[in-house]
Structure formats: structure tokens, C-alpha cells
Coordinates of C-alpha atoms and ligand atoms in Angstrom, one line a residue:
X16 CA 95.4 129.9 86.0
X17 CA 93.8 126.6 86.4
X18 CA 95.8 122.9 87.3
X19 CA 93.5 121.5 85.4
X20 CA 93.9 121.7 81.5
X21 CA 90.4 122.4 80.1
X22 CA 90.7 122.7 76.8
X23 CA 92.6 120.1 74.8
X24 CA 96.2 120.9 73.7
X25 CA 97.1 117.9 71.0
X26 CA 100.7 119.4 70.5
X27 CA 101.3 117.9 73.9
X28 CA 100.4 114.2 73.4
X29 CA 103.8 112.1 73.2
X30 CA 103.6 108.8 71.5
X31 CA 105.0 106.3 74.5
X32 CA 104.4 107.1 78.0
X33 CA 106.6 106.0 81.5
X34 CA 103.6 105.8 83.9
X35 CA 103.7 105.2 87.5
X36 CA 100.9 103.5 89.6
X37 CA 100.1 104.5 93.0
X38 CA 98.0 102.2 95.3
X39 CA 98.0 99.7 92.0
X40 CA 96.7 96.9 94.2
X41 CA 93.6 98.5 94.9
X42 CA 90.5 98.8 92.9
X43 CA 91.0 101.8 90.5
X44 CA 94.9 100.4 90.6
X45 CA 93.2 97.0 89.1
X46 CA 90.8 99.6 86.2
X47 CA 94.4 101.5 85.6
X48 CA 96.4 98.2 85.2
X49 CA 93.7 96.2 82.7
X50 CA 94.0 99.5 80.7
X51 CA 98.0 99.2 80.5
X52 CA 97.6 95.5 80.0
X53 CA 95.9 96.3 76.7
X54 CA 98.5 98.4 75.0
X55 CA 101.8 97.3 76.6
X56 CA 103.6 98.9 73.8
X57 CA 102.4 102.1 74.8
X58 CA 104.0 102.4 78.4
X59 CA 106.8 101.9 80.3
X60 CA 105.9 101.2 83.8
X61 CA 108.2 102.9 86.1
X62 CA 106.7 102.4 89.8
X63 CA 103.9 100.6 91.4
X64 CA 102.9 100.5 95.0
X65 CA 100.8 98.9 97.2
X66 CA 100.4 99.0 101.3
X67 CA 100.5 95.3 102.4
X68 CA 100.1 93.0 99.4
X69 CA 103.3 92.0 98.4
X70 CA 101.5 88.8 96.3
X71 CA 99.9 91.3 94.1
X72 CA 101.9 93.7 93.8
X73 CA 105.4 91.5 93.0
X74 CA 102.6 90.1 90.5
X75 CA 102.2 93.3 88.6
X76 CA 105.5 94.4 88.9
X77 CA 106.9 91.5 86.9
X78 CA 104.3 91.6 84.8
X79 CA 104.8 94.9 83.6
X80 CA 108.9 95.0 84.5
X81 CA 108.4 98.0 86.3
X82 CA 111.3 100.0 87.5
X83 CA 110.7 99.7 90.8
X84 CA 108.6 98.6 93.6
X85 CA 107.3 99.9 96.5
X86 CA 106.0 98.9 99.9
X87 CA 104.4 101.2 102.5
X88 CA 104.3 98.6 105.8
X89 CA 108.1 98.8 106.4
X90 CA 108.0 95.3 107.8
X91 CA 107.6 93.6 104.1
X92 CA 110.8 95.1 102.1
X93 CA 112.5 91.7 102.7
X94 CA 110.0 89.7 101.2
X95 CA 109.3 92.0 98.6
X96 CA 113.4 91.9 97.7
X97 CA 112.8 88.1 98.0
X98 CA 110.0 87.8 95.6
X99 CA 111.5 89.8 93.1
X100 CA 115.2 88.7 93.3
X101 CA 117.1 88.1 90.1
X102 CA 114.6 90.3 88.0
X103 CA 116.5 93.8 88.5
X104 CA 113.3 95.3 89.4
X105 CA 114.1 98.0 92.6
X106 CA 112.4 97.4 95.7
X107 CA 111.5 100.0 98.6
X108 CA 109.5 99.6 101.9
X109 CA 107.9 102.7 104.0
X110 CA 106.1 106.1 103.3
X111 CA 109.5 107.4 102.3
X112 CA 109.6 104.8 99.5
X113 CA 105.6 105.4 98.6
X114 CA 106.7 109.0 97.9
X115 CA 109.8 108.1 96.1
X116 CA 108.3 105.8 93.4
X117 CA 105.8 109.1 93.0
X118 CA 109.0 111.0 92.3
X119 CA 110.9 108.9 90.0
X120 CA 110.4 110.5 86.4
X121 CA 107.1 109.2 84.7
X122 CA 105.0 111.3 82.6
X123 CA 102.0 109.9 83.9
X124 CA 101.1 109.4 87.5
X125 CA 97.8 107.2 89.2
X126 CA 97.4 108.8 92.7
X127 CA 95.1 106.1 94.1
X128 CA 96.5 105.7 97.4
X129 CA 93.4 105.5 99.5
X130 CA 92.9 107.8 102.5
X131 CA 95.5 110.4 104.0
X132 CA 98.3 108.3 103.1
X133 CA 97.8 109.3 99.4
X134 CA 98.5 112.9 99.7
X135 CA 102.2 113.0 99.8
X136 CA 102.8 110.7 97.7
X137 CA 100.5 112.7 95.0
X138 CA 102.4 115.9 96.1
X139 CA 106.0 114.4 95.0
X140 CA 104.6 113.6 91.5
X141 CA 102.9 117.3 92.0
X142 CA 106.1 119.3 93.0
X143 CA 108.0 117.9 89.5
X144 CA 105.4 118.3 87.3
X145 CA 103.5 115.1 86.0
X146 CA 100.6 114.4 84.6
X147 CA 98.7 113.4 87.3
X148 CA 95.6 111.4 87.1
X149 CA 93.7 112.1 90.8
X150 CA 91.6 109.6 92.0
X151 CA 92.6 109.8 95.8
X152 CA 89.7 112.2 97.1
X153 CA 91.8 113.3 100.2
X154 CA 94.2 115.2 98.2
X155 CA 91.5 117.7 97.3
X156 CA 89.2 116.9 100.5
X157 CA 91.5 117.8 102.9
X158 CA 94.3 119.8 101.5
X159 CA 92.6 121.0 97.7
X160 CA 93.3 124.7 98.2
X161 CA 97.2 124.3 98.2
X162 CA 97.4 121.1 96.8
X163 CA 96.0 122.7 93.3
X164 CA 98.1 125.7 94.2
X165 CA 101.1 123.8 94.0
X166 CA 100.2 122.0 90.9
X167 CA 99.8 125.2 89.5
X168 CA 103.2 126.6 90.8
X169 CA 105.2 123.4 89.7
X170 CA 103.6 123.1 86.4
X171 CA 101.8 119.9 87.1
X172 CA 98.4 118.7 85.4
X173 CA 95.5 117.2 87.4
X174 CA 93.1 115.3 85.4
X175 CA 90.1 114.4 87.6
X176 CA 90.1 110.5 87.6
X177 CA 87.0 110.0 89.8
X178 CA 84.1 110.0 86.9
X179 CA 81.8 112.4 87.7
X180 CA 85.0 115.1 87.7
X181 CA 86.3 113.3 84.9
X182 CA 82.2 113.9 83.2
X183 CA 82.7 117.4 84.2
X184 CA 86.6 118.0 83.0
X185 CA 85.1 116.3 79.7
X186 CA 82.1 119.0 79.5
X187 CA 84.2 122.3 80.9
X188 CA 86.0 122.5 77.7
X189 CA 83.3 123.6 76.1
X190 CA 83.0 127.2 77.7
X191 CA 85.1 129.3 79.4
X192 CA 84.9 130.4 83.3
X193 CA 82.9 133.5 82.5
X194 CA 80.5 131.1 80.5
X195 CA 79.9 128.7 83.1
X196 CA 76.4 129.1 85.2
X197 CA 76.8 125.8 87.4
X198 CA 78.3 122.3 87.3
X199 CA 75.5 119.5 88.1
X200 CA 77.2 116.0 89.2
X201 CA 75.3 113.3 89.3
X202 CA 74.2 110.6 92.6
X203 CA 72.7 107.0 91.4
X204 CA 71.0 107.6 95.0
X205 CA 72.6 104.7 96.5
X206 CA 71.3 101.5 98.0
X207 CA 68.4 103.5 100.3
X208 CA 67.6 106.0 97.5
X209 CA 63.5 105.3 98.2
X210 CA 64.2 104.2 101.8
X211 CA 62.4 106.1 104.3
X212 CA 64.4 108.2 107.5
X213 CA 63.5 105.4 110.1
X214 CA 64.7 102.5 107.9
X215 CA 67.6 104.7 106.2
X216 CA 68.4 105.1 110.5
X217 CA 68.8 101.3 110.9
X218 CA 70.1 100.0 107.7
X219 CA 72.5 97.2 108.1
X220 CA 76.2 96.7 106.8
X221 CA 74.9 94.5 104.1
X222 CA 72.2 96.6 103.1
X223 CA 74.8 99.5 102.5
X224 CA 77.0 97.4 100.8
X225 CA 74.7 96.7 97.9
X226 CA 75.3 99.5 95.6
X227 CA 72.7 99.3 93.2
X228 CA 75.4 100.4 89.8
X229 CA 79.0 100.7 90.8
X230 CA 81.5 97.7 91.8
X231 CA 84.0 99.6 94.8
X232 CA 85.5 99.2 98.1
X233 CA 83.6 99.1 101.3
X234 CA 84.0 102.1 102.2
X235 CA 83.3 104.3 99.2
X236 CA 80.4 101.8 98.6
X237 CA 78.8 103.0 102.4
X238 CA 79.5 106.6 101.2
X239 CA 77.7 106.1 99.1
X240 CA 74.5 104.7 100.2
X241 CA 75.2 107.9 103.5
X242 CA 75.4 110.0 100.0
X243 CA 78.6 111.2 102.0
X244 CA 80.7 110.3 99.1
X245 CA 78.8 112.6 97.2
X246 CA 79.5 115.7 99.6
X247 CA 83.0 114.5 98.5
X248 CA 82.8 114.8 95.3
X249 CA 81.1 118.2 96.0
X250 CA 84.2 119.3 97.8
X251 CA 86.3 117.7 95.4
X252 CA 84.7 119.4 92.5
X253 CA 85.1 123.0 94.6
X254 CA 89.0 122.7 94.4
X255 CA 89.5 121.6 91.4
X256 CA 87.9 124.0 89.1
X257 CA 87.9 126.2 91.6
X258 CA 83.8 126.7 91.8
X259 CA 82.0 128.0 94.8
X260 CA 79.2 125.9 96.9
X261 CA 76.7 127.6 94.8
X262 CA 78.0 126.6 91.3
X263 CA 78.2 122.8 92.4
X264 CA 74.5 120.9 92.1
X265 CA 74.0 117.2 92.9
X266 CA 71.0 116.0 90.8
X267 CA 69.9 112.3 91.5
X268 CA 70.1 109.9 88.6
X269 CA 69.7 105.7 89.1
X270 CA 70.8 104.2 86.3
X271 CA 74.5 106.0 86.5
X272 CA 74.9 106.3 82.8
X273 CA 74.8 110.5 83.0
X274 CA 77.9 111.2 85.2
X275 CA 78.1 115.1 85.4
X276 CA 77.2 118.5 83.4
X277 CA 77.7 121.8 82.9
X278 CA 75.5 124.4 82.6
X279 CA 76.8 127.4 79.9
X280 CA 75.0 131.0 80.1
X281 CA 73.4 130.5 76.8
X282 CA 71.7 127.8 78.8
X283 CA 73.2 124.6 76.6
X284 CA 73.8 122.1 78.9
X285 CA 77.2 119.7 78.1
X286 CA 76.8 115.9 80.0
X287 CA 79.1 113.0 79.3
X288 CA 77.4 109.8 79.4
X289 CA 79.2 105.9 79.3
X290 CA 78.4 102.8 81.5
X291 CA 79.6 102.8 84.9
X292 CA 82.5 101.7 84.6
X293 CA 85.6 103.4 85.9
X294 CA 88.1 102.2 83.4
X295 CA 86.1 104.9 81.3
X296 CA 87.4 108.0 83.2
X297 CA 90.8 106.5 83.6
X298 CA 90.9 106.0 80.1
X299 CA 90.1 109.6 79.4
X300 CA 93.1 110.4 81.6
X301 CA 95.3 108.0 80.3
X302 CA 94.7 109.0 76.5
X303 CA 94.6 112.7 77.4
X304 CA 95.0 114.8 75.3
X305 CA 94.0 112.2 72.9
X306 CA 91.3 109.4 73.1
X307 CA 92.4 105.5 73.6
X308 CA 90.2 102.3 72.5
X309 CA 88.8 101.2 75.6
X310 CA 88.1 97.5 76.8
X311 CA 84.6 98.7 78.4
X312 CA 80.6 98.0 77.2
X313 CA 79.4 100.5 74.7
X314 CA 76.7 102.5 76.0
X315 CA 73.3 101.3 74.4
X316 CA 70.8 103.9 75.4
X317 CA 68.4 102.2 73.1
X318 CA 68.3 98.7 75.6
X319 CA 68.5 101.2 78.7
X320 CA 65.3 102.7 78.0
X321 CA 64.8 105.6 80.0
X322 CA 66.7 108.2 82.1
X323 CA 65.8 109.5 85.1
X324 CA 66.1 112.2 87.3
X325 CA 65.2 113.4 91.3
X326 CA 67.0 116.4 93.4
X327 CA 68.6 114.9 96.2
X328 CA 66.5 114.7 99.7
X329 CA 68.8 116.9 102.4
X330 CA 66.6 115.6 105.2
X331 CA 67.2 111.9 104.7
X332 CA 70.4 111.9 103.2
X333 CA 71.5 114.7 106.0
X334 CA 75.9 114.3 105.0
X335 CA 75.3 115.6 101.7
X336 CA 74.1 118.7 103.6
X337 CA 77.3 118.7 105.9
X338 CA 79.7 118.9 103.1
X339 CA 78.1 121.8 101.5
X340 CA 78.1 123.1 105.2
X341 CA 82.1 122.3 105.6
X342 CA 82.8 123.5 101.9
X343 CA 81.1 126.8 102.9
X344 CA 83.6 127.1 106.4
X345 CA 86.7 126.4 104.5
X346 CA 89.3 124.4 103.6
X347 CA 90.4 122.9 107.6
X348 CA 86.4 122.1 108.0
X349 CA 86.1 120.0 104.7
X350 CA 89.2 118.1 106.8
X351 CA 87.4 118.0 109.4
X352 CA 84.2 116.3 107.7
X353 CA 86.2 113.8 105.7
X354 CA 88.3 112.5 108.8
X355 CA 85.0 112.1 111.0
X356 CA 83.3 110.5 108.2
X357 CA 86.1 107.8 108.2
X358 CA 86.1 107.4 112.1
X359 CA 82.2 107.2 111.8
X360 CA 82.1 104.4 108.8
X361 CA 85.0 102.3 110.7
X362 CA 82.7 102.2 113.4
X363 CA 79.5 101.5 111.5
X364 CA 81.6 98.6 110.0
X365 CA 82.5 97.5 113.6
X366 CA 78.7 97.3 114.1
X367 CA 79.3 100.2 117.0
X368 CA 76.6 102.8 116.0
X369 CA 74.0 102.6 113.6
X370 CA 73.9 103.7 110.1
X371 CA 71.8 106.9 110.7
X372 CA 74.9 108.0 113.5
X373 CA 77.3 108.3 110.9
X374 CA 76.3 112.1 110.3
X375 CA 75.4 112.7 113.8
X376 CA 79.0 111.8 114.4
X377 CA 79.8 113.9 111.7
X378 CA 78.1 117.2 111.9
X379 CA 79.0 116.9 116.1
X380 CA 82.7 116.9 115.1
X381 CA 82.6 119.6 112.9
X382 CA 80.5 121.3 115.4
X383 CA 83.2 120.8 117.7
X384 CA 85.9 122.1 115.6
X385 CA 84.0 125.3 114.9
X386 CA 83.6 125.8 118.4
X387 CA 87.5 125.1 118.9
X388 CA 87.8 128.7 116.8
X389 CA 91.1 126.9 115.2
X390 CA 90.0 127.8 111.8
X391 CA 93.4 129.1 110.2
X392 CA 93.9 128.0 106.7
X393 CA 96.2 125.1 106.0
X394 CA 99.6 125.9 104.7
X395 CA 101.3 122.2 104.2
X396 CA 100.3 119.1 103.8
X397 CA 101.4 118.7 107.6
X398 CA 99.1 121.3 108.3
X399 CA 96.1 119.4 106.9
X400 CA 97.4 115.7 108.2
X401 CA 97.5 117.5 112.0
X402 CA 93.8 118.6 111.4
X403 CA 93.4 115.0 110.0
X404 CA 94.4 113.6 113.0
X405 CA 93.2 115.9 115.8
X406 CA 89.6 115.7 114.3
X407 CA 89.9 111.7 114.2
X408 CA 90.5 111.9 117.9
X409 CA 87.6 114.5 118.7
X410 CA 85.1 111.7 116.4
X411 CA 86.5 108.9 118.2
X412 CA 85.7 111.2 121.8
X413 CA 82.4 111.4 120.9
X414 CA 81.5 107.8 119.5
X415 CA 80.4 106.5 122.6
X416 CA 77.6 109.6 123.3
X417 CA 76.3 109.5 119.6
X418 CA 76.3 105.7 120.0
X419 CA 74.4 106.0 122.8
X420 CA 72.2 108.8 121.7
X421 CA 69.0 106.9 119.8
X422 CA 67.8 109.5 116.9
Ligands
NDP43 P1 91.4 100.4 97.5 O1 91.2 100.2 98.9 O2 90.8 99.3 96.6 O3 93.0 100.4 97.1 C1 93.8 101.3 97.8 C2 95.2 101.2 97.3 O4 96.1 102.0 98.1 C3 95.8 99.8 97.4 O5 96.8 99.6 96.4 C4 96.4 99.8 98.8 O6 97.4 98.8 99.0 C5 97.0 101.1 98.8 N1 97.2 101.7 100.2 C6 96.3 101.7 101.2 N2 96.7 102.3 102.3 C7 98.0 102.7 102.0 C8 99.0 103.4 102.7 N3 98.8 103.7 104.0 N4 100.1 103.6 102.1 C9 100.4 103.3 100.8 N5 99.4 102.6 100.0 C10 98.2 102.3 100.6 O7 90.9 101.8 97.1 P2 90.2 102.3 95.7 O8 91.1 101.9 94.6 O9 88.8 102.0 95.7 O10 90.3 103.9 95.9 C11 91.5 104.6 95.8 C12 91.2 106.1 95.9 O11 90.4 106.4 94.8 C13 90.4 106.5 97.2 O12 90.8 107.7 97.6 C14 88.9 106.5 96.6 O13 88.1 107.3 97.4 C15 89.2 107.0 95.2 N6 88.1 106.6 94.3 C16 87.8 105.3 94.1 C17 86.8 104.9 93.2 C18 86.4 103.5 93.0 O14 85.6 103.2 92.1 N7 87.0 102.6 93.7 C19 86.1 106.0 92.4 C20 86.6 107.3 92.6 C21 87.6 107.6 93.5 P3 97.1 97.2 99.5 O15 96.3 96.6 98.3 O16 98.4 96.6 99.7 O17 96.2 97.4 100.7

């Protein structure tokens, strides 16, 4: 039995929703709130959180009159009960507060917590059942196996927020699991798609930061242009339909307009298609089972012209490799390659090794951890936040050698 609900069920679509908001601050909290904003009849808001910005999120918290209000840096719960004095709107301050607002009873939870920090919080909207809508990639990355276990054991739905998992939750429900050859999720390529090795090697922080289709954060937007992100979405895709290595294919497509497909036996091939624009897969999730209006561009295939496609270069893009490597070791290695990637992009960012070492950090982590022979499968999200951490230390161990290592 699968988490995730492929084929549409429209006996269980309720007219008005309580929906809670985690991470609402952020950049797919911003998508999920515009999308509120445009049918406030529709919702309640119960929760919305944020980590430090108390501005924005006492902002959004009055302007939906959510329930309640929550904090992570402990240090701001006075002037979050400051800012929202007098409007009976519930404040909270701290993880423990984080992971209550994801337990209070909406039907309809955004995970977007980004990093770690998002995984319990998802869990506590897991372990009673919601709807969740997953766009935090470390709650698959680093705990998926029982993560979508206990989704499946408390009853909860996942519906993949990130699009190309939304693309391919849109086009699974068109076959069944003995149907389905492979999925094939789609790369725009990134910033140094046609770059060669040398220049890829030296690339600078601005260079990386000029994502040829998408509008994100800095650090998915380097991800991208290392293609790491896509050896996330890789993994991602792995534990939530529960696919092997082998079923998952990354095709290269520029103009972002295809984001995923699946391949049937009778050889049909299902794609979704929209601009990219993520308020389109959030949408999906936040209609589900039904379809919203959106606020976003139609797609006008005619004024794009042309589609195109490339298979991904392994040699110059080497992280998209090292995922498939990780997903094939298991569940504590795909950890392991998600927390060195982080250490290895803070330090790009920092300007202390160059592009190019971000995978040579990588792969020499994961080498490491291999080597350690600690390969037992995670039980708890403990578990997977101790393999988080120990394999941050080992990355930031090496740093100075790979730094120091010219390629
Ligand atoms: P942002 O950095 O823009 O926002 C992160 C949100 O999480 C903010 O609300 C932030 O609060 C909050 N937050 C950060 N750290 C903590 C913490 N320790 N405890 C509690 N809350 C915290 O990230 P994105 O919106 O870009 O991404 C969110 C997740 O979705 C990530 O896992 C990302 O990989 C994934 N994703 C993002 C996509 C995108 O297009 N942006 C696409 C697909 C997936 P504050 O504002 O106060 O810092």
C-alpha cells in the first residue's frame, strides 16, 4: 500500500479546508499563501510558521487570522506575543512549537520547512493523518523509507509538492505498478548546462545563481546548476512511489515546460506540462482530489516554439551520479549525500572551495561513511538526524583537503 494516493478518489474532496503552513515565510510558503489569498472563503488557516521573521510571519498571520503562530528561534516568542497582542491569535516559540502548529487539526498541511528542521514537524502532521503536501526534500532524502512507512501506518496522504513529483504523481494515475516501465523527470540543465568541465570547475557564486527558468532560494538554485538537486529529486522520487534506481531517468529539457513522465508497458508515455511556476504543483495539491483555478500563465506552446531534449552528462555534472550511487547503498547513505552536499554549498557560498569541489566533498564523505561500515537502516527520525549530523562533521573534516586539492 502506497502513501501516496494515485488514482483520484472524488468522494474524499470536502468543500472548506483548515490548512496549516509550515515554513510560510519562505519561498514555496509565499506560492502556497498567494494561492490561499485567492480563495479565502475556502480555508481556514490554522498554523503558520516561520524560523526568524517575525515581520512576515505576524504579517500573514493577521492576514489570514490564523489559529496560531509559531516561532522556531526561541528568543522571538515575546515579540511575536507583542506583535500580535489583542488579536487572539496563539503564539509559540521553539522546535516544540514548530511541531505543535503541525499537529493542531488541519486537513491540509505545507511541509516547507527547509533543511532537517522540517522533518519532525512533517512527522506530527504524518503520525495524525493529514493531507500532507511535501515540499521539504529532507523528509524523503534522509529519512523516506520510514517516513512513507509511517504515513502509510497513520493513514496520512503525501502529495508530492516539488513539481517534477507533482508531474509524475499527475501521470502515475494513469497505470498501475505492474504497468509502469520507468518514471523520466526532467533537468532544465541549469546555469552551466553547455559549460565545459574546466569552466563548470571554476564557476562563480553569481554564475550559479542565474538559473536560467526557475525563481528559488540560493541554495536550491546552486543545486541546481551542480544538478545535485536533481540527484534529490532522484532520491525523492525512489521513496515516494517506491521505484528502484533503475526505474528513475533524468532526461535534460531547457525550457522547463515538460516536468516529469511515465513510461507504461504498452509504451504510451504520460508527461504533465505548465510553465514553471510552482504555484502550479501546489495548486494540484491544494485542489486535490479536485482541480482549483490557478492565478499562474497559461502555457502557450504555440509562442514557445520548440521542445527540447539531451540525456544528462554524468562526467560533467559528476553529483547526479553520487545520488544514484547513495540511492543504490540505502537509505543512511542518501543522508549522508544530502548533509555533505549542504556543508559543501555553505562553503561554496563562503567562497572556501570552488564550485567543481562541491562533489569531491561529496562523493569523499560518502566514501568515508562506507568505509565507517555503519550502514544499519534508520529506524527514527533520531536515527536519521544523528547520521545528519555525524556526516556534517566528517564534510566539514575534510573541507580543508578537498579545498586544497586543485581538480
Ligand atoms: P526558503 O528558504 O525560502 O524558506 C524556508 C522556510 O522554512 C521559511 O519559512 C523559514 O523561516 C523556515 N525555516 C527555516 N529554517 C527553519 C527551522 N530551523 N525551523 C523552522 N522553520 C525554519 O525555502 P524554500 O521555500 O525554497 O524551500 C522549502 C523546502 O521546499 C526545501 O526543502 C526545498 O528544498 C523544497 N523545495 C523548494 C522549491 C522552490 O521552488 N523553492 C521547489 C521544490 C522543493 P524564515 O523565513 O523565518 O527563515
Amino acid at each position: 500500500m502506497s502513501a501516496v494516493p494515485l488514482r483520484n478518489n472524488k468522494a474524499a474532496a470536502s468543500a472548506a479546508r483548515a490548512v496549516s503552513v509550515l515554513g510560510a515565510t519562505g519561498s514555496i510558503g509565499d506560492s502556497t499563501m498567494d494561492l490561499l489569498r485567492g480563495a479565502p472563503e475556502r480555508y481556514q488557516v490554522e498554523a503558520l510558521t516561520a524560523n526568524s521573521n517575525v515581520a512576515a510571519l505576524v504579517k500573514l498571520a493577521r492576514e489570514f487570522n490564523a489559529r496560531f503562530a509559531a516561532i522556531a528561534d526561541p528568543d522571538l516568542l515575546k515579540d511575536l506575543q507583542d506583535a500580535l497582542s489583542g488579536t487572539g491569535i496563539e503564539c509559540g516559540a521553539g522546535e516544540s512549537a514548530i511541531i505543535e502548529a503541525a499537529a493542531r487539526p488541519a486537513d491540509w498541511v505545507m511541509a516547507a520547512v527547509s533543511g532537517a528542521a522540517g522533518l519532525k514537524p512533517a512527522l506530527a502532521a504524518v503520525d495524525r493523518g493529514a493531507t500532507v503536501a511535501l515540499a521539504n526534500k529532507e523528509c524523503l532524502v534522509c529519512a523516506g523509507d520510514f517516513f512513507m512507512q509511517r504515513a502509510v501506518s497513520a493513514g496520512a496522504r503525501i502529495l508530492p509538492a516539488d513539481s517534477e513529483h507533482n508531474a509524475l504523481f499527475q501521470a502515475l494515475g494513469s497505470g498501475n505498478r505492474e504497468e509502469l516501465v520507468r518514471v523520466i523527470i526532467t533537468a532544465s540543465g541549469g546555469p552551466f548546462r553547455t559549460w565545459d568541465s574546466a569552466d563548470i570547475e571554476r564557476a562563480t557564486l553569481a554564475q550559479a545563481l542565474k538559473h536560467p527558468n526557475w525563481s528559488m532560494g540560493q541554495k536550491i538554485t546552486i543545486d541546481s546548476a551542480s544538478m545535485m538537486n536533481k540527484g534529490l529529486e532522484v532520491i525523492e522520487a525512489s521513496y515516494l512511489f517506491g521505484l528502484t534506481p533503475d526505474e528513475i531517468d533524468v532526461l535534460v529539457h531547457p525550457q522547463s515546460i515538460i516536468h516529469g513522465m511515465v513510461e507504461f508497458s504498452d509504451r504510451s508515455v504520460v508527461a504533465q506540462l505548465g510553465a514553471p511556476d510552482m504555484r502550479i504543483p501546489i495548486a494540484h495539491c491544494l485542489g486535490w482530489p479536485d482541480r482549483i483555478v490557478g492565478p499562474s500563465a497559461r502555457l502557450d506552446l504555440a509562442r514557445i516554439g520548440q521542445l527540447t531534449f539531451e540525456a544528462p552528462d554524468f562526467n560533467r555534472f559528476p553529483g547526479l551520479k553520487l545520488a544514484y550511487d547513495a540511492l543504490h547503498t540505502g537509505q543512511g547513505a542518501t543522508t549522508v549525500f544530502n548533509a555533505a552536499n549542504e556543508v559543501a554549498v555553505a562553503a561554496f557560498i563562503a567562497g572556501k572551495i570552488r564550485f567543481g569541489a562541491i562533489a569531491r566533498l561529496v562523493e569523499a564523505t560518502m566514501n568515508a561513511w562506507v568505509r565507517s561500515g555503519n550502514l544499519a537502516p534508520l529506524s527514527s527520525a533520531d536515527d536519521a538526524i544523528a547520521v545528519d549530523h555525524n556526516a556534517r562533521s566528517k564534510a566539514a573534516t575534510l573541507l580543508p583537503q578537498i579545498a586544497a586539492k586543485a581538480s
